[in-house]
Amino acid sequence: MLFNLVRRSVVVCVVALLAALAASIAAAEFEETPSQVNLLPKYRQECAACHIAYPPGMLPAASWQRILGNLQHHFGTDASLDADSVRQISTWLAANSATDATAHAAPPEDRITRSSWFRQEHAEVPAAAWKRPMIKSASNCAACHTRAEQGNFNEHFIRLPQ
Ligand code: HEC
Ligand code: HEC
């Protein structure tokens, strides 16, 4: 009886330990791809017409705020929106923006592609590759990340067009 009880609590402990381990592995995976959050429909609708809906966790709140505050001069194009859409999107981006230390500093031009983590992750991409006709720009994530549209940047789904 006592033996049974001890054995049962050992089993419970092991199960709890495994669950904790699985959770921490899941958390680590998530850190690697901070990208898979449910997108605000308005964001998908308004901010994925010219490029993918960039994951909100890839820029700090200050960068998103500046971008949303200057949509008429948006990286060389006019991406203006009505005030209500801007407010909805801004609020959502702020709540889902980058929070970890590495991504916290606003990158030059508020570009994801100029943040230090981006440069590190892409250090092995040959400089000339960015200019290939199929790619055109580092901002064109989906040229190489075949599941970028789904917010999935996992290395298993990368294909470098020649
Ligand atoms: C009319 C087209 C258009 C719309 C609509 C648009 N963008 Fe852009 N966006 C661009 C262009 C063009 C670039 C520059 C791409 C390049 O350098 O190759 C850009 C770049 C960006 C970048 C920087 C990408 C990098 O290099 O890291 C971010 C962030 C961004 N857009 C966010 C948004 C958000 C948020 C919205 C919605 C409010 C939005 N965009 C709507 C055209 C658009
Ligand atoms: C020219 C092709 C190319 C483009 C364009 C590109 N990437 Fe990548 N990306 C890669 C390659 C290749 C790797 C893997 C590098 C390695 O593992 O050595 C990578 C790695 C990553 C990783 C790390 C993935 C992991 O599981 O470790 C993230 C996140 C990422 N890219 C995001 C982006 C975003 C966001 C954009 C667009 C703003 C982008 N990439 C544009 C080729 C590209």
Coordinates of C-alpha atoms and ligand atoms in Angstrom, one line a residue:
M1 CA 0.0 0.0 0.0
L2 CA 2.6 2.5 1.1
F3 CA 4.9 1.2 -1.6
N4 CA 2.1 1.8 -4.1
L5 CA 1.6 5.3 -2.9
V6 CA 5.3 6.1 -3.2
R7 CA 5.4 4.6 -6.6
R8 CA 2.4 6.6 -7.7
S9 CA 3.9 9.8 -6.6
V10 CA 7.1 9.0 -8.4
V11 CA 5.1 8.5 -11.5
V12 CA 3.3 11.8 -11.0
C13 CA 6.6 13.6 -10.5
V14 CA 8.0 12.1 -13.7
V15 CA 4.9 13.1 -15.6
A16 CA 5.1 16.7 -14.2
L17 CA 8.8 16.8 -15.1
L18 CA 8.2 15.7 -18.7
A19 CA 5.4 18.2 -19.1
A20 CA 7.6 21.0 -17.8
L21 CA 10.4 19.9 -20.2
A22 CA 8.0 19.8 -23.1
A23 CA 6.7 23.3 -22.2
S24 CA 10.3 24.7 -22.1
I25 CA 11.1 23.1 -25.4
A26 CA 8.0 24.7 -26.9
A27 CA 8.9 28.0 -25.4
A28 CA 12.4 27.8 -26.9
E29 CA 10.9 27.0 -30.4
F30 CA 8.7 30.0 -30.0
E31 CA 11.6 32.2 -29.3
E32 CA 13.3 31.1 -32.4
T33 CA 10.3 32.0 -34.5
P34 CA 8.6 34.9 -32.7
S35 CA 6.4 35.2 -35.6
Q36 CA 3.4 32.9 -35.3
V37 CA 0.7 34.9 -33.7
N38 CA -2.9 35.3 -34.9
L39 CA -2.9 38.4 -37.1
L40 CA -5.5 41.1 -36.6
P41 CA -7.8 40.8 -39.7
K42 CA -7.4 44.5 -40.3
Y43 CA -3.6 44.2 -40.3
R44 CA -3.7 41.3 -42.8
Q45 CA -6.1 43.2 -44.9
E46 CA -4.2 46.6 -45.0
C47 CA -0.6 45.6 -44.4
A48 CA -0.1 42.6 -46.6
A49 CA -1.1 44.0 -50.0
C50 CA 2.4 44.9 -51.1
H51 CA 4.5 42.6 -49.0
I52 CA 3.9 39.8 -46.4
A53 CA 2.2 40.8 -43.2
Y54 CA 5.4 41.2 -41.2
P55 CA 5.2 39.5 -37.8
P56 CA 4.6 42.2 -35.1
G57 CA 7.2 40.5 -32.9
M58 CA 10.0 41.4 -35.3
L59 CA 10.0 45.1 -34.5
P60 CA 9.9 47.1 -31.2
A61 CA 6.8 49.1 -30.5
A62 CA 8.6 52.4 -31.1
S63 CA 9.4 51.3 -34.7
W64 CA 5.8 50.3 -35.4
Q65 CA 4.6 53.6 -34.0
R66 CA 6.8 55.6 -36.3
I67 CA 5.8 53.5 -39.3
L68 CA 2.1 53.9 -38.6
G69 CA 2.6 57.6 -38.0
N70 CA 4.1 58.2 -41.4
L71 CA 2.2 55.9 -43.9
Q72 CA 2.1 58.6 -46.6
H73 CA 5.9 58.3 -46.8
H74 CA 6.2 54.6 -46.5
F75 CA 9.6 53.3 -47.7
G76 CA 9.3 55.3 -50.9
T77 CA 5.6 54.6 -51.4
D78 CA 2.2 56.0 -50.2
A79 CA 0.4 53.5 -47.9
S80 CA -2.0 55.9 -46.2
L81 CA -5.0 54.6 -44.3
D82 CA -8.0 56.2 -42.6
A83 CA -7.5 57.3 -39.0
D84 CA -9.6 54.5 -37.6
S85 CA -7.7 51.7 -39.3
V86 CA -4.4 53.3 -38.2
R87 CA -5.6 53.4 -34.6
Q88 CA -6.7 49.7 -34.6
I89 CA -3.6 48.5 -36.3
S90 CA -1.3 50.6 -34.0
T91 CA -2.9 49.3 -30.8
W92 CA -2.6 45.7 -31.9
L93 CA 1.0 46.1 -33.1
A94 CA 2.0 47.8 -29.9
A95 CA 0.5 44.9 -27.9
N96 CA 2.3 42.3 -30.0
S97 CA 5.6 44.0 -30.7
A98 CA 9.1 42.7 -29.8
T99 CA 9.7 42.5 -26.1
D100 CA 13.0 40.6 -25.7
A101 CA 16.2 42.5 -25.3
T102 CA 17.8 41.6 -28.6
A103 CA 14.9 42.9 -30.7
H104 CA 14.1 45.8 -28.4
A105 CA 16.4 48.4 -30.0
A106 CA 14.8 50.2 -32.9
P107 CA 16.8 49.2 -36.1
P108 CA 17.9 51.8 -38.6
E109 CA 15.0 53.1 -40.8
D110 CA 12.7 50.9 -38.6
R111 CA 13.5 48.0 -40.9
I112 CA 13.3 44.4 -39.8
T113 CA 16.0 43.7 -42.4
R114 CA 18.4 46.1 -40.7
S115 CA 18.1 44.8 -37.1
S116 CA 21.1 43.0 -35.7
W117 CA 19.2 39.7 -35.2
F118 CA 18.2 39.7 -38.9
R119 CA 21.9 40.3 -39.9
Q120 CA 23.0 37.5 -37.7
E121 CA 20.4 35.0 -38.9
H122 CA 21.3 35.8 -42.5
A123 CA 25.1 36.0 -42.2
E124 CA 25.5 33.0 -44.4
V125 CA 23.4 34.3 -47.3
P126 CA 25.8 35.4 -49.9
A127 CA 25.6 39.2 -50.5
A128 CA 24.8 38.8 -54.2
A129 CA 21.8 36.6 -53.5
W130 CA 19.7 39.4 -52.2
K131 CA 19.8 41.1 -55.6
R132 CA 18.8 38.0 -57.6
P133 CA 15.8 38.8 -59.9
M134 CA 13.6 36.3 -58.0
I135 CA 14.4 38.0 -54.7
K136 CA 15.0 41.7 -55.4
S137 CA 15.1 42.8 -51.8
A138 CA 15.8 41.4 -48.3
S139 CA 12.3 42.7 -47.4
N140 CA 10.9 40.1 -49.8
C141 CA 10.9 37.3 -47.1
A142 CA 8.6 35.0 -49.0
A143 CA 11.1 34.7 -51.9
C144 CA 13.1 32.3 -49.7
H145 CA 10.9 31.5 -46.7
T146 CA 8.2 29.5 -48.4
R147 CA 5.8 29.8 -45.4
A148 CA 6.5 33.4 -44.5
E149 CA 2.9 34.2 -45.3
Q150 CA 1.9 31.9 -42.4
G151 CA 4.5 33.5 -40.1
N152 CA 6.7 30.4 -40.3
F153 CA 10.4 31.2 -40.8
N154 CA 11.6 27.8 -39.7
E155 CA 14.8 26.8 -41.5
H156 CA 13.0 23.6 -42.8
F157 CA 11.0 25.8 -45.1
I158 CA 13.7 27.9 -46.7
R159 CA 14.6 27.6 -50.4
L160 CA 17.0 30.1 -52.0
P161 CA 15.9 30.9 -55.5
Q162 CA 18.8 30.8 -58.0
Ligands
HEC1 C1 1.3 50.4 -51.2 C2 2.1 49.3 -50.8 C3 2.4 49.1 -49.3 C4 1.5 49.0 -48.3 C5 -0.1 49.0 -48.4 C6 2.2 48.7 -47.1 N1 3.6 48.7 -47.4 FE1 5.1 48.3 -46.0 N2 6.4 48.5 -47.5 C7 6.2 48.8 -48.9 C8 7.4 48.9 -49.6 C9 7.5 49.2 -51.1 C10 8.4 48.6 -48.7 C11 9.9 48.6 -49.0 C12 10.3 47.2 -49.5 C13 11.8 47.1 -49.9 O1 12.6 47.8 -49.4 O2 12.1 46.2 -50.7 C14 7.8 48.4 -47.4 C15 8.5 48.1 -46.2 C16 7.9 47.8 -45.0 C17 8.6 47.5 -43.8 C18 10.1 47.3 -43.7 C19 10.6 45.9 -44.2 C20 12.1 45.7 -44.0 O3 12.8 46.0 -44.9 O4 12.4 45.3 -42.9 C21 7.7 47.4 -42.8 C22 8.0 47.0 -41.4 C23 6.4 47.6 -43.4 N3 6.6 47.9 -44.7 C24 5.2 47.6 -42.7 C25 4.0 47.9 -43.2 C26 2.7 48.1 -42.5 C27 2.6 47.9 -41.0 C28 1.7 48.3 -43.3 C29 0.3 48.6 -43.1 C30 0.0 49.7 -42.3 C31 2.3 48.4 -44.7 N4 3.7 48.1 -44.6 C32 1.6 48.6 -45.8 C33 4.9 49.0 -49.4 C34 3.7 48.9 -48.7
HEC2 C1 17.6 35.5 -49.9 C2 16.7 34.6 -49.1 C3 16.1 35.1 -47.8 C4 15.3 36.2 -47.7 C5 14.8 37.2 -48.7 C6 15.0 36.3 -46.2 N1 15.6 35.2 -45.6 FE1 15.4 34.8 -43.6 N2 16.7 33.2 -43.9 C7 17.3 32.8 -45.1 C8 18.2 31.7 -44.8 C9 19.0 31.0 -45.8 C10 18.1 31.5 -43.4 C11 18.9 30.4 -42.6 C12 20.2 30.8 -42.3 C13 20.9 29.7 -41.6 O1 20.3 28.9 -40.9 O2 22.2 29.7 -41.7 C14 17.2 32.4 -42.8 C15 16.9 32.5 -41.5 C16 15.8 33.3 -41.0 C17 15.4 33.2 -39.6 C18 15.8 32.3 -38.5 C19 15.1 31.0 -38.7 C20 15.5 29.9 -37.8 O3 14.7 28.9 -37.6 O4 16.6 30.0 -37.2 C21 14.4 34.2 -39.5 C22 13.5 34.5 -38.3 C23 14.2 34.8 -40.8 N3 15.2 34.3 -41.6 C24 13.3 35.9 -41.0 C25 13.3 36.5 -42.3 C26 12.4 37.7 -42.5 C27 11.4 38.3 -41.5 C28 12.7 38.1 -43.8 C29 12.0 39.2 -44.6 C30 12.0 40.5 -43.9 C31 13.7 37.2 -44.4 N4 14.0 36.3 -43.4 C32 14.2 37.2 -45.7 C33 17.0 33.4 -46.3 C34 16.3 34.5 -46.5

